[in-house]
mmCIF file with all atom_site columns, C-alpha atoms in Angstrom:
data_model
loop_
_atom_site.group_PDB
_atom_site.id
_atom_site.type_symbol
_atom_site.label_atom_id
_atom_site.label_alt_id
_atom_site.label_comp_id
_atom_site.label_asym_id
_atom_site.label_entity_id
_atom_site.label_seq_id
_atom_site.pdbx_PDB_ins_code
_atom_site.Cartn_x
_atom_site.Cartn_y
_atom_site.Cartn_z
_atom_site.occupancy
_atom_site.B_iso_or_equiv
_atom_site.pdbx_formal_charge
_atom_site.auth_seq_id
_atom_site.auth_comp_id
_atom_site.auth_asym_id
_atom_site.auth_atom_id
_atom_site.pdbx_PDB_model_num
ATOM 1  C CA . MET L 1 1  ? -34.494 16.702  -50.970 1.00 88.00 ? 759 MET L CA 1
ATOM 2  C CA . LYS L 1 2  ? -36.670 14.718  -48.332 1.00 95.00 ? 760 LYS L CA 1
ATOM 3  C CA . VAL L 1 3  ? -35.667 10.464  -46.951 1.00 96.00 ? 761 VAL L CA 1
ATOM 4  C CA . ILE L 1 4  ? -38.971 8.630   -47.870 1.00 96.00 ? 762 ILE L CA 1
ATOM 5  C CA . GLU L 1 5  ? -37.328 5.867   -47.205 1.00 96.00 ? 763 GLU L CA 1
ATOM 6  C CA . ARG L 1 6  ? -34.306 4.253   -45.127 1.00 96.00 ? 764 ARG L CA 1
ATOM 7  C CA . GLY L 1 7  ? -32.975 1.160   -45.325 1.00 95.00 ? 765 GLY L CA 1
ATOM 8  C CA . LYS L 1 8  ? -29.690 -1.464  -47.868 1.00 95.00 ? 766 LYS L CA 1
ATOM 9  C CA . CYS L 1 9  ? -31.411 0.997   -49.371 1.00 96.00 ? 767 CYS L CA 1
ATOM 10 C CA . THR L 1 10 ? -32.527 4.446   -49.035 1.00 96.00 ? 768 THR L CA 1
ATOM 11 C CA . LEU L 1 11 ? -34.853 6.495   -50.825 1.00 96.00 ? 769 LEU L CA 1
ATOM 12 C CA . PHE L 1 12 ? -34.839 9.813   -52.105 1.00 96.00 ? 770 PHE L CA 1
ATOM 13 C CA . LEU L 1 13 ? -38.030 12.220  -52.937 1.00 94.00 ? 771 LEU L CA 1
ATOM 14 C CA . TRP L 1 14 ? -36.648 15.392  -54.883 1.00 92.00 ? 772 TRP L CA 1
ATOM 15 C CA . ARG L 1 15 ? -40.619 17.896  -55.991 1.00 88.00 ? 773 ARG L CA 1
ATOM 16 C CA . TYR L 1 16 ? -38.927 20.776  -57.490 1.00 86.00 ? 774 TYR L CA 1
ATOM 17 C CA . THR L 1 17 ? -41.720 23.301  -59.254 1.00 84.00 ? 775 THR L CA 1
ATOM 18 C CA . LEU L 1 18 ? -40.731 23.878  -62.918 1.00 75.00 ? 776 LEU L CA 1
ATOM 19 C CA . ASN L 1 19 ? -42.362 25.949  -65.802 1.00 79.00 ? 777 ASN L CA 1
ATOM 20 C CA . GLY L 1 20 ? -45.020 26.228  -62.877 1.00 79.00 ? 778 GLY L CA 1
ATOM 21 C CA . GLY L 1 21 ? -45.904 22.489  -62.523 1.00 79.00 ? 779 GLY L CA 1
ATOM 22 C CA . ILE L 1 22 ? -44.525 20.589  -59.920 1.00 80.00 ? 780 ILE L CA 1
ATOM 23 C CA . SER L 1 23 ? -42.102 17.666  -61.246 1.00 83.00 ? 781 SER L CA 1
ATOM 24 C CA . ILE L 1 24 ? -41.747 14.444  -58.738 1.00 86.00 ? 782 ILE L CA 1
ATOM 25 C CA . ASN L 1 25 ? -38.018 12.718  -59.121 1.00 89.00 ? 783 ASN L CA 1
ATOM 26 C CA . TYR L 1 26 ? -36.489 9.679   -57.046 1.00 92.00 ? 784 TYR L CA 1
ATOM 27 C CA . TYR L 1 27 ? -33.268 9.049   -56.084 1.00 94.00 ? 785 TYR L CA 1
ATOM 28 C CA . ALA L 1 28 ? -31.752 5.464   -55.035 1.00 95.00 ? 786 ALA L CA 1
ATOM 29 C CA . TYR L 1 29 ? -28.325 4.855   -52.472 1.00 96.00 ? 787 TYR L CA 1
ATOM 30 C CA . ARG L 1 30 ? -26.745 2.103   -51.612 1.00 91.00 ? 788 ARG L CA 1
ATOM 31 C CA . GLU L 1 31 ? -23.757 0.691   -51.517 1.00 85.00 ? 789 GLU L CA 1
ATOM 32 C CA . SER L 1 32 ? -21.371 4.211   -52.121 1.00 84.00 ? 790 SER L CA 1
ATOM 33 C CA . LYS L 1 33 ? -23.695 3.703   -55.693 1.00 81.00 ? 791 LYS L CA 1
ATOM 34 C CA . PRO L 1 34 ? -26.133 7.019   -55.836 1.00 88.00 ? 792 PRO L CA 1
ATOM 35 C CA . LYS L 1 35 ? -28.817 6.429   -59.001 1.00 89.00 ? 793 LYS L CA 1
ATOM 36 C CA . PHE L 1 36 ? -31.673 8.241   -60.397 1.00 87.00 ? 794 PHE L CA 1
ATOM 37 C CA . LEU L 1 37 ? -34.439 5.737   -60.702 1.00 86.00 ? 795 LEU L CA 1
ATOM 38 C CA . SER L 1 38 ? -37.476 8.279   -62.079 1.00 81.00 ? 796 SER L CA 1
ATOM 39 C CA . THR L 1 39 ? -39.879 10.675  -62.433 1.00 79.00 ? 797 THR L CA 1
ATOM 40 C CA . ARG L 1 40 ? -43.006 11.604  -62.330 1.00 70.00 ? 798 ARG L CA 1
ATOM 41 C CA . ASP L 1 41 ? -42.920 13.691  -65.546 1.00 64.00 ? 799 ASP L CA 1
ATOM 42 C CA . ILE L 1 42 ? -44.817 12.550  -68.421 1.00 59.00 ? 800 ILE L CA 1
ATOM 43 C CA . ILE L 1 43 ? -41.359 13.412  -69.949 1.00 57.00 ? 801 ILE L CA 1
ATOM 44 C CA . SER L 1 44 ? -38.948 10.542  -69.724 1.00 58.00 ? 802 SER L CA 1
ATOM 45 C CA . GLY L 1 45 ? -35.774 9.697   -71.358 1.00 57.00 ? 803 GLY L CA 1
ATOM 46 C CA . ILE L 1 46 ? -34.878 7.103   -69.246 1.00 71.00 ? 804 ILE L CA 1
ATOM 47 C CA . ASN L 1 47 ? -35.630 3.221   -69.746 1.00 84.00 ? 805 ASN L CA 1
ATOM 48 C CA . PHE L 1 48 ? -37.228 3.069   -66.792 1.00 87.00 ? 806 PHE L CA 1
ATOM 49 C CA . ILE L 1 49 ? -36.858 -1.318  -66.138 1.00 92.00 ? 807 ILE L CA 1
ATOM 50 C CA . LYS L 1 50 ? -33.513 -1.949  -68.176 1.00 92.00 ? 808 LYS L CA 1
ATOM 51 C CA . SER L 1 51 ? -32.453 0.622   -66.135 1.00 90.00 ? 809 SER L CA 1
ATOM 52 C CA . THR L 1 52 ? -34.026 -0.359  -62.383 1.00 93.00 ? 810 THR L CA 1
ATOM 53 C CA . SER L 1 53 ? -33.212 -4.301  -63.322 1.00 95.00 ? 811 SER L CA 1
ATOM 54 C CA . GLU L 1 54 ? -29.813 -3.773  -63.248 1.00 93.00 ? 812 GLU L CA 1
ATOM 55 C CA . TYR L 1 55 ? -30.027 -0.611  -60.589 1.00 93.00 ? 813 TYR L CA 1
ATOM 56 C CA . PHE L 1 56 ? -31.509 -3.930  -58.565 1.00 95.00 ? 814 PHE L CA 1
ATOM 57 C CA . SER L 1 57 ? -29.538 -6.573  -60.446 1.00 95.00 ? 815 SER L CA 1
ATOM 58 C CA . ASP L 1 58 ? -28.265 -8.528  -56.488 1.00 95.00 ? 816 ASP L CA 1
ATOM 59 C CA . CYS L 1 59 ? -32.554 -9.512  -56.441 1.00 96.00 ? 817 CYS L CA 1
ATOM 60 C CA . GLU L 1 60 ? -33.654 -11.740 -59.014 1.00 97.00 ? 818 GLU L CA 1
ATOM 61 C CA . GLU L 1 61 ? -36.650 -11.614 -57.567 1.00 97.00 ? 819 GLU L CA 1
ATOM 62 C CA . LEU L 1 62 ? -37.045 -7.940  -57.543 1.00 97.00 ? 820 LEU L CA 1
ATOM 63 C CA . VAL L 1 63 ? -35.389 -7.786  -61.620 1.00 97.00 ? 821 VAL L CA 1
ATOM 64 C CA . LYS L 1 64 ? -38.359 -10.426 -62.130 1.00 97.00 ? 822 LYS L CA 1
ATOM 65 C CA . LYS L 1 65 ? -41.620 -8.003  -60.746 1.00 97.00 ? 823 LYS L CA 1
ATOM 66 C CA . ILE L 1 66 ? -39.515 -5.529  -62.532 1.00 95.00 ? 824 ILE L CA 1
ATOM 67 C CA . LYS L 1 67 ? -39.734 -6.679  -66.004 1.00 96.00 ? 825 LYS L CA 1
ATOM 68 C CA . ASN L 1 68 ? -42.993 -8.141  -65.260 1.00 96.00 ? 826 ASN L CA 1
ATOM 69 C CA . LYS L 1 69 ? -44.020 -4.527  -64.660 1.00 94.00 ? 827 LYS L CA 1
ATOM 70 C CA . ASP L 1 70 ? -45.792 -5.704  -61.473 1.00 95.00 ? 828 ASP L CA 1
ATOM 71 C CA . PHE L 1 71 ? -43.766 -2.175  -60.058 1.00 94.00 ? 829 PHE L CA 1
ATOM 72 C CA . LYS L 1 72 ? -44.167 1.085   -62.511 1.00 90.00 ? 830 LYS L CA 1
ATOM 73 C CA . LYS L 1 73 ? -42.675 4.683   -61.590 1.00 87.00 ? 831 LYS L CA 1
ATOM 74 C CA . LYS L 1 74 ? -45.806 5.650   -59.647 1.00 88.00 ? 832 LYS L CA 1
ATOM 75 C CA . GLU L 1 75 ? -44.739 2.243   -57.056 1.00 92.00 ? 833 GLU L CA 1
ATOM 76 C CA . THR L 1 76 ? -41.008 3.076   -56.542 1.00 93.00 ? 834 THR L CA 1
ATOM 77 C CA . LEU L 1 77 ? -41.123 3.752   -53.176 1.00 94.00 ? 835 LEU L CA 1
ATOM 78 C CA . GLU L 1 78 ? -43.139 0.653   -52.534 1.00 96.00 ? 836 GLU L CA 1
ATOM 79 C CA . MET L 1 79 ? -39.624 -1.210  -55.198 1.00 96.00 ? 837 MET L CA 1
ATOM 80 C CA . VAL L 1 80 ? -37.886 -0.394  -52.903 1.00 97.00 ? 838 VAL L CA 1
ATOM 81 C CA . LYS L 1 81 ? -39.453 -0.873  -49.444 1.00 97.00 ? 839 LYS L CA 1
ATOM 82 C CA . TYR L 1 82 ? -39.711 -4.660  -51.620 1.00 98.00 ? 840 TYR L CA 1
ATOM 83 C CA . TYR L 1 83 ? -35.966 -4.369  -51.433 1.00 97.00 ? 841 TYR L CA 1
ATOM 84 C CA . ASN L 1 84 ? -35.583 -4.002  -48.639 1.00 97.00 ? 842 ASN L CA 1
ATOM 85 C CA . THR L 1 85 ? -36.918 -6.193  -46.972 1.00 96.00 ? 843 THR L CA 1
ATOM 86 C CA . LYS L 1 86 ? -35.352 -8.978  -49.085 1.00 86.00 ? 844 LYS L CA 1
#
């Protein structure tokens, strides 16, 4: 895993090869709570909006942006940077 953002919330990137394709997953860690945030895989059983809204529930502004789809899976890094600045 590679750290790609440090702050109140630290974001990790895990890139690996699976069945000839590259898989990219993002993991967050804050307040002793690790969390799988998103995957760039086409198929994912995780509800991104619900999951990230719950994890970042202490930041109302960010939750509104997530629910309004201002931040999508592909913008996970920007979402965590936003959280770290608020």
